[in-house]
Coordinates of C-alpha atoms and ligand atoms in Angstrom, one line a residue:
X19 CA 113.0 120.5 93.8
X20 CA 114.9 120.1 97.0
X21 CA 117.0 117.2 98.4
X22 CA 114.6 116.0 101.0
X23 CA 113.8 112.3 101.5
X24 CA 110.5 112.4 103.2
X25 CA 107.4 114.6 102.5
X26 CA 104.8 114.5 105.2
X27 CA 101.4 116.1 106.0
X28 CA 99.9 116.8 109.4
X29 CA 96.9 114.5 110.3
X30 CA 94.6 117.5 109.9
X31 CA 95.4 117.3 106.1
X32 CA 93.9 113.9 105.7
X33 CA 91.5 114.6 102.8
X34 CA 87.9 115.3 103.8
X35 CA 86.5 113.9 100.5
X36 CA 87.2 111.0 98.3
X37 CA 87.5 111.7 94.5
X38 CA 85.0 110.0 92.2
X39 CA 86.4 109.6 88.7
X40 CA 82.9 108.8 87.4
X41 CA 82.2 112.5 87.4
X42 CA 85.0 113.1 84.9
X43 CA 85.1 110.1 82.6
X44 CA 85.1 111.1 78.9
X45 CA 82.5 108.3 78.4
X46 CA 80.4 106.6 81.1
X47 CA 81.3 103.1 82.3
X48 CA 79.5 100.1 80.8
X49 CA 76.9 99.1 83.3
X50 CA 77.2 96.0 85.5
X51 CA 74.7 93.3 84.5
X52 CA 72.6 90.9 86.6
X53 CA 74.2 87.5 86.7
X54 CA 71.0 85.6 86.1
X55 CA 69.2 87.9 83.6
X56 CA 72.0 89.7 81.8
X57 CA 70.0 92.9 82.2
X58 CA 71.6 96.1 83.7
X59 CA 71.7 95.9 87.5
X60 CA 69.5 98.0 89.7
X61 CA 70.4 99.1 93.2
X62 CA 67.9 96.7 94.9
X63 CA 69.7 93.8 93.2
X64 CA 72.7 94.6 95.5
X65 CA 70.9 95.1 98.8
X66 CA 71.5 91.4 100.0
X67 CA 75.2 92.1 99.7
X68 CA 76.0 95.7 100.5
X69 CA 74.7 98.6 102.6
X70 CA 72.7 101.2 100.6
X71 CA 75.4 103.9 101.1
X72 CA 78.0 101.8 99.3
X73 CA 75.5 100.9 96.5
X74 CA 74.9 104.6 96.0
X75 CA 78.6 105.3 95.9
X76 CA 79.1 102.5 93.4
X77 CA 76.9 104.4 90.8
X78 CA 77.4 108.0 91.9
X79 CA 78.6 110.6 89.5
X80 CA 79.2 113.2 92.2
X81 CA 82.9 114.3 92.0
X82 CA 83.5 114.6 95.7
X83 CA 82.1 112.2 98.4
X84 CA 82.6 113.3 102.0
X85 CA 84.7 111.0 104.2
X86 CA 82.8 110.5 107.5
X87 CA 84.5 111.9 110.6
X88 CA 84.4 108.4 112.2
X89 CA 86.4 107.0 109.2
X90 CA 88.9 109.9 109.3
X91 CA 89.4 109.3 113.0
X92 CA 90.5 105.7 112.3
X93 CA 92.6 106.8 109.3
X94 CA 94.5 109.0 111.8
X95 CA 96.1 105.8 113.2
X96 CA 98.4 105.8 110.2
X97 CA 97.4 108.5 107.7
X98 CA 98.5 110.7 106.0
X99 CA 101.2 108.3 104.7
X100 CA 104.6 109.6 103.7
X101 CA 105.9 110.4 100.2
X102 CA 109.5 109.4 99.8
X103 CA 112.2 110.4 97.4
X104 CA 114.2 107.3 96.6
X105 CA 117.6 109.0 96.5
X106 CA 119.5 105.8 97.4
X107 CA 117.8 103.7 94.7
X108 CA 118.5 106.5 92.1
X109 CA 122.1 106.5 93.1
X110 CA 122.4 102.7 92.9
X111 CA 120.9 102.8 89.4
X112 CA 123.0 105.8 88.4
X113 CA 119.9 107.4 86.9
X114 CA 119.0 111.0 86.3
X115 CA 115.4 110.0 87.0
X116 CA 113.7 111.3 90.1
X117 CA 111.9 108.4 91.8
X118 CA 109.2 109.0 94.4
X119 CA 107.1 106.5 96.2
X120 CA 104.0 106.8 98.4
X121 CA 104.2 104.0 101.0
X122 CA 101.0 102.4 102.3
X123 CA 102.8 99.6 104.3
X124 CA 102.5 101.6 107.6
X125 CA 98.8 100.8 108.1
X126 CA 98.1 98.3 110.9
X127 CA 97.6 95.4 108.5
X128 CA 100.5 96.5 106.4
X129 CA 98.9 97.7 103.1
X130 CA 96.5 100.1 101.4
X131 CA 93.6 97.8 102.1
X132 CA 92.2 99.4 105.3
X133 CA 91.5 102.6 103.3
X134 CA 88.4 100.9 102.1
X135 CA 87.9 98.2 104.8
X136 CA 87.4 100.9 107.5
X137 CA 84.9 102.8 105.3
X138 CA 83.0 99.6 104.4
X139 CA 82.8 98.5 108.0
X140 CA 81.6 101.9 109.0
X141 CA 78.7 102.0 106.5
X142 CA 77.7 98.5 107.4
X143 CA 77.7 99.4 111.1
X144 CA 75.5 102.5 110.3
X145 CA 73.0 100.2 108.7
X146 CA 73.0 97.6 111.5
X147 CA 75.0 94.8 109.9
X148 CA 76.3 92.4 112.6
X149 CA 78.5 90.2 110.5
X150 CA 80.5 90.5 107.2
X151 CA 81.9 87.7 105.0
X152 CA 84.7 88.2 102.6
X153 CA 87.5 86.4 100.7
X154 CA 91.2 87.0 100.8
X155 CA 94.0 86.0 98.5
X156 CA 97.3 86.9 100.0
X157 CA 95.7 87.7 103.4
X158 CA 96.2 91.4 103.3
X159 CA 92.5 92.1 102.6
X160 CA 91.3 89.6 105.2
X161 CA 93.6 91.3 107.7
X162 CA 92.4 94.7 106.8
X163 CA 88.7 93.8 107.2
X164 CA 89.4 91.9 110.4
X165 CA 91.1 95.1 111.8
X166 CA 88.1 97.2 110.7
X167 CA 85.6 94.7 112.2
X168 CA 87.5 95.2 115.5
X169 CA 87.2 99.0 115.1
X170 CA 83.4 98.8 114.7
X171 CA 82.5 95.6 116.7
X172 CA 81.4 93.6 113.6
X173 CA 82.0 89.8 113.4
X174 CA 84.2 89.0 110.3
X175 CA 84.3 85.6 108.4
X176 CA 87.2 85.3 106.0
X177 CA 87.5 82.6 103.2
X178 CA 91.2 82.5 102.5
X179 CA 92.5 81.0 99.2
X180 CA 93.9 77.6 100.3
X181 CA 97.3 78.1 98.6
X182 CA 97.9 81.3 100.7
X183 CA 96.3 79.8 103.8
X184 CA 99.0 77.1 103.7
X185 CA 101.8 79.4 102.6
X186 CA 101.1 82.2 105.1
X187 CA 99.9 81.0 108.5
X188 CA 100.8 84.3 110.1
X189 CA 98.2 86.1 108.1
X190 CA 95.5 83.8 109.6
X191 CA 96.8 84.5 113.1
X192 CA 96.8 88.2 112.5
X193 CA 93.1 87.9 111.5
X194 CA 92.3 85.9 114.6
X195 CA 94.1 88.5 116.8
X196 CA 91.7 91.1 115.5
X197 CA 88.9 88.7 116.4
X198 CA 87.9 87.3 112.9
X199 CA 87.3 83.7 111.9
X200 CA 89.4 82.6 108.9
X201 CA 88.9 79.3 107.0
X202 CA 90.7 77.9 103.9
X203 CA 88.8 78.1 100.6
X204 CA 87.4 75.8 99.3
X205 CA 85.8 75.1 102.7
X206 CA 83.1 72.8 103.9
X207 CA 81.1 75.8 105.2
X208 CA 79.4 76.5 101.8
X209 CA 77.8 74.5 99.1
X210 CA 80.2 76.0 96.5
X211 CA 83.1 74.9 98.6
X212 CA 81.8 71.4 99.3
X213 CA 81.1 70.9 95.6
X214 CA 84.6 71.9 94.7
X215 CA 86.2 69.6 97.4
X216 CA 84.1 66.7 96.1
X217 CA 85.6 67.3 92.6
X218 CA 89.1 68.0 93.8
X219 CA 90.0 67.5 97.5
X220 CA 93.4 69.0 96.9
X221 CA 92.0 72.2 95.2
X222 CA 94.4 75.1 95.9
X223 CA 91.6 77.6 95.5
X224 CA 91.3 80.8 93.7
X225 CA 90.1 84.3 94.5
X226 CA 87.1 83.8 92.2
X227 CA 86.1 80.7 94.2
X228 CA 86.7 82.3 97.6
X229 CA 84.4 85.2 96.4
X230 CA 81.7 82.7 95.5
X231 CA 81.9 81.2 99.0
X232 CA 81.8 84.5 100.8
X233 CA 78.8 85.7 98.7
X234 CA 76.9 82.4 99.3
X235 CA 77.6 82.9 103.0
X236 CA 76.2 86.5 102.9
X237 CA 73.1 85.8 100.9
X238 CA 72.2 82.8 103.0
X239 CA 72.1 84.7 106.3
X240 CA 70.0 87.8 107.3
X241 CA 72.6 89.2 109.7
X242 CA 75.5 89.1 107.1
X243 CA 76.7 91.4 104.4
X244 CA 79.5 90.8 101.9
X245 CA 82.5 93.0 101.4
X246 CA 85.0 93.1 98.5
X247 CA 88.5 94.4 98.8
X248 CA 89.1 95.5 95.2
X249 CA 87.6 95.8 91.7
X250 CA 84.4 97.7 92.5
X251 CA 84.0 101.4 91.9
X252 CA 83.3 102.2 95.6
X253 CA 86.5 100.4 96.6
X254 CA 88.6 102.5 94.2
X255 CA 86.8 105.6 95.4
X256 CA 87.9 105.0 99.0
X257 CA 91.5 104.4 97.9
X258 CA 91.7 107.9 96.4
X259 CA 92.5 109.2 99.8
X260 CA 96.0 108.1 99.0
X261 CA 96.2 109.8 95.6
X262 CA 94.9 113.0 97.0
X263 CA 97.5 113.1 99.7
X264 CA 100.1 112.2 97.0
X265 CA 99.1 115.1 94.9
X266 CA 99.5 117.5 97.7
X267 CA 102.8 116.0 98.7
X268 CA 104.2 116.1 95.2
X269 CA 103.4 119.8 95.1
X270 CA 105.3 120.2 98.3
X271 CA 108.2 118.5 96.6
X272 CA 107.7 120.9 93.7
X273 CA 107.3 118.0 91.3
X274 CA 104.8 116.4 89.0
X275 CA 105.1 112.8 87.7
X276 CA 105.9 112.0 84.1
X277 CA 105.2 108.3 84.8
X278 CA 103.1 106.8 87.6
X279 CA 103.6 103.0 88.2
X280 CA 101.7 100.5 90.3
X281 CA 100.8 96.9 90.6
X282 CA 97.3 95.6 89.8
X283 CA 95.5 92.6 91.2
X284 CA 91.9 94.0 91.1
X285 CA 93.2 97.5 90.6
X286 CA 92.4 99.3 93.9
X287 CA 95.8 100.5 95.3
X288 CA 97.0 101.8 91.9
X289 CA 93.8 103.4 90.9
X290 CA 93.6 105.0 94.4
X291 CA 97.0 106.7 93.6
X292 CA 96.6 107.6 90.0
X293 CA 92.9 108.6 89.7
X294 CA 93.4 112.1 91.1
X295 CA 96.3 112.6 88.7
X296 CA 94.5 111.2 85.6
X297 CA 92.0 114.0 85.9
X298 CA 94.8 116.3 84.7
X299 CA 95.3 114.1 81.6
X300 CA 91.6 114.0 80.8
X301 CA 91.4 117.8 81.2
X302 CA 94.2 118.2 78.7
X303 CA 96.6 119.7 81.3
X304 CA 99.0 116.8 81.4
X305 CA 98.6 115.1 78.0
X306 CA 101.9 113.2 78.2
X307 CA 101.4 111.7 81.7
X308 CA 102.0 108.0 81.5
X309 CA 100.2 105.6 83.8
X310 CA 101.7 102.1 83.9
X311 CA 99.7 99.2 85.4
X312 CA 101.9 96.2 86.2
X313 CA 100.6 92.6 86.4
X314 CA 102.2 89.2 86.7
X315 CA 103.0 87.3 83.5
X316 CA 101.3 84.3 85.1
X317 CA 98.0 86.2 85.3
X318 CA 98.1 88.5 82.3
X319 CA 94.6 89.9 82.6
X320 CA 95.1 93.3 80.9
X321 CA 97.9 92.3 78.6
X322 CA 96.3 89.2 77.2
X323 CA 92.7 88.9 78.3
X324 CA 89.8 90.1 76.1
X325 CA 87.7 93.1 77.1
X326 CA 84.3 91.4 77.8
X327 CA 81.5 90.9 80.2
X328 CA 82.4 88.2 82.8
X329 CA 81.4 87.1 86.3
X330 CA 83.4 88.6 89.1
X331 CA 83.5 85.2 90.9
X332 CA 84.0 81.6 89.7
X333 CA 80.5 80.3 89.7
X334 CA 78.4 83.3 88.5
X335 CA 76.8 84.5 91.8
X336 CA 78.0 88.1 91.5
X337 CA 77.2 90.6 88.7
X338 CA 78.7 90.6 85.3
X339 CA 81.3 93.3 84.9
X340 CA 82.8 94.7 81.6
X341 CA 86.5 94.1 82.1
X342 CA 89.6 92.4 80.7
X343 CA 89.3 88.9 81.9
X344 CA 91.1 85.5 81.8
X345 CA 87.7 83.8 82.3
X346 CA 85.9 83.2 85.6
X347 CA 87.1 79.6 85.7
X348 CA 90.7 80.8 85.9
X349 CA 92.8 78.7 88.3
X350 CA 96.0 80.7 89.0
X351 CA 99.5 79.2 89.1
X352 CA 100.9 79.3 92.6
X353 CA 102.9 82.5 92.4
X354 CA 103.7 84.3 95.6
X355 CA 101.9 87.6 94.8
X356 CA 98.6 86.1 95.9
X357 CA 96.9 89.5 95.7
X358 CA 97.6 89.7 91.9
X359 CA 96.0 86.3 91.0
X360 CA 92.5 87.5 90.0
X361 CA 90.9 86.7 86.7
X362 CA 89.4 90.1 86.1
X363 CA 90.2 93.8 86.7
X364 CA 88.5 96.9 88.0
X365 CA 86.1 98.1 85.3
X366 CA 87.3 101.7 85.8
X367 CA 90.9 100.7 85.0
X368 CA 89.7 98.6 82.0
X369 CA 87.6 101.5 80.7
X370 CA 90.5 103.9 81.0
X371 CA 92.7 101.4 79.2
X372 CA 90.2 101.1 76.4
X373 CA 90.1 104.9 76.1
X374 CA 93.9 104.9 75.7
X375 CA 94.5 106.8 79.0
X376 CA 96.5 104.1 80.8
X377 CA 99.0 101.3 79.8
X378 CA 99.6 97.8 81.0
X379 CA 102.6 95.5 81.2
X380 CA 103.4 92.1 82.6
X381 CA 106.4 91.0 84.7
X382 CA 107.8 87.6 85.6
X383 CA 108.0 86.5 89.2
X384 CA 111.8 86.1 89.4
X385 CA 112.6 89.5 88.1
X386 CA 110.1 91.1 90.5
X387 CA 111.9 89.5 93.5
X388 CA 115.2 90.7 92.1
X389 CA 113.8 94.2 92.0
X390 CA 112.4 93.9 95.4
X391 CA 115.7 92.9 96.9
X392 CA 117.4 95.9 95.2
X393 CA 114.7 98.1 96.7
X394 CA 115.2 96.5 100.2
X395 CA 119.0 97.0 100.0
X396 CA 118.7 100.7 99.0
X397 CA 115.6 102.0 100.5
X398 CA 115.3 99.5 103.4
X399 CA 111.7 98.5 102.9
X400 CA 111.1 94.7 102.4
X401 CA 108.1 94.9 100.1
X402 CA 105.2 92.6 99.6
X403 CA 105.5 90.4 96.4
X404 CA 102.7 92.5 94.8
X405 CA 104.5 95.9 94.8
X406 CA 107.7 94.2 93.7
X407 CA 106.0 94.0 90.3
X408 CA 105.7 97.8 90.2
X409 CA 109.3 98.2 91.5
X410 CA 110.6 96.1 88.6
X411 CA 108.9 98.4 86.1
X412 CA 110.1 101.6 87.9
X413 CA 113.7 100.3 87.8
X414 CA 113.3 99.6 84.0
X415 CA 112.0 103.1 83.4
X416 CA 114.8 104.6 85.5
X417 CA 117.4 102.6 83.6
X418 CA 115.9 103.9 80.3
X419 CA 116.4 107.4 81.7
X420 CA 120.1 106.6 82.3
X421 CA 120.4 105.5 78.7
X422 CA 118.6 108.5 77.2
X423 CA 119.9 111.0 79.8
X424 CA 116.3 112.2 80.5
X425 CA 115.6 113.2 84.1
X426 CA 112.0 112.0 84.3
X427 CA 109.9 112.1 87.5
X428 CA 108.6 108.6 88.4
X429 CA 106.0 108.1 91.1
X430 CA 105.6 104.5 92.5
X431 CA 102.5 103.3 94.3
X432 CA 104.0 101.2 97.0
X433 CA 101.1 99.1 98.4
X434 CA 102.6 97.3 101.3
X435 CA 105.3 95.6 103.3
X436 CA 106.3 91.9 102.9
X437 CA 107.0 91.1 106.6
X438 CA 104.6 88.1 106.4
X439 CA 106.0 87.0 103.0
X440 CA 109.4 86.0 104.1
X441 CA 108.8 82.4 102.9
X442 CA 108.5 83.8 99.4
X443 CA 111.9 85.6 99.8
X444 CA 113.3 82.4 101.2
X445 CA 112.1 80.5 98.1
X446 CA 113.8 83.2 95.9
X447 CA 117.1 83.1 97.7
X448 CA 117.2 79.3 97.7
X449 CA 116.5 79.1 94.0
X450 CA 113.1 77.5 94.3
X451 CA 111.1 80.3 92.8
X452 CA 109.8 79.7 89.3
X453 CA 108.5 81.8 86.5
X454 CA 105.1 80.8 85.1
X455 CA 103.8 82.0 81.7
X456 CA 100.0 81.7 81.3
X457 CA 99.5 79.6 78.2
X458 CA 97.7 81.2 75.2
X459 CA 95.5 78.1 74.7
X460 CA 94.1 78.4 78.2
X461 CA 93.0 82.0 77.3
X462 CA 91.3 80.6 74.2
X463 CA 89.5 78.0 76.4
X464 CA 88.4 80.7 78.8
X465 CA 87.1 82.9 76.0
X466 CA 84.8 80.0 74.9
X467 CA 83.4 79.9 78.4
X468 CA 82.6 83.7 78.7
X469 CA 78.9 84.4 79.1
X470 CA 77.1 85.3 75.9
X471 CA 75.8 88.8 76.2
X472 CA 73.4 90.2 73.5
Ligands
PLP27 C1 100.2 94.6 99.2 C2 99.2 94.4 98.1 N1 99.3 95.1 96.9 C3 98.5 95.0 95.9 C4 97.4 94.1 96.0 C5 96.6 94.0 94.8 O1 95.3 94.4 95.0 P1 94.8 95.7 94.3 O2 95.1 95.6 92.8 O3 93.3 95.8 94.6 O4 95.5 96.9 94.9 C6 97.2 93.3 97.1 C7 96.1 92.4 97.2 O5 96.0 91.6 98.1 C8 98.1 93.5 98.2 O6 98.0 92.8 99.3

């Protein structure tokens, strides 16, 4: 292992295929179910929402799926992304651990999200879609789809969770700069939104509710499809472009991770990084590899939620997925990591957790900002509140190495920068940031509301 800081690949090395974990799962995924009938979903059930190519990818068990040249050409605007060795953080922590991070904050919208947004816009364009509706939590996904709509001349409508819409006006302006239309959710543009506003005019919104609005929008118009920025199998598939690059770059660094750490909202950035590595664990080549999913203590889906079938949105318009869930009625506390406030989790990650192949832990908001500030003051990058969760866990693991004297190799999935999140840092520095613990009795209530599946 050398002393380099950056490991880079030429753009010709952008992977030509995405890696599909469904080819290598020890047991197949539990099937998604129809929200009205509770019966396993069939591809035609999804055609009002998605182009056929994405529906095929959702259920495919082919190991490698070709990345279209048109998508690779747009990836070239920022990919391959760099693998860094965090020498300065290691030194500050006085740890023998070797810390690497793969940084996705260099994409035009500032996160991993366009890895799938560009692909989804491309397949929609191929099949003649004129308009796409979507939701966004923190605004990263809405920005990524807006950028991708501009690449393929598709009109984009974004329903942005009201709390984030108010906290982060610059995200809306970014979306508008790429030509999209962004409204706060709940909005008056859908029945779901109007019903919610009638009940609670001050409703801060949730990701589940914004999904319901975007889905209602898509199914009520012939020219519109819907697009989801996380959770689904095809989204995780597209994100593996990052993990495949990371594998090659780790080889270049003559290293292999003992621990891979990432933050999870719906699970897409982290799965994109770790899925190409977990194959080595499934194959028995790296039995001790640890994969640590980090979520907020205020939205403890994996660490406290039951593993059950639940709706992907608030009102039950979208399919039932087998996942850890806090219940589709979950209204998240107003933490700043808007992208981590989702009630469910990617079925692939949940399944791997159930099989004992990955771990999960929860972190409190204040400690994650403290970690993010340490990272900014050593490595320079001001991170989004979401990856600060993973940085907190990485620092803990590195400190454990200091105590045990072990020189473990840690790989961090760094999902994006925080340049549009400075209000959150300001709240942290001025002592206004609070911790929120999600109460156990609310989880019990949510359990009672889960759909009964035979
Ligand atoms: C920077 C960043 N990281 C992580 C996430 C969480 O999403 P996912 O778990 O799908 O990667 C988001 C979601 O908005 C995000 O913006």
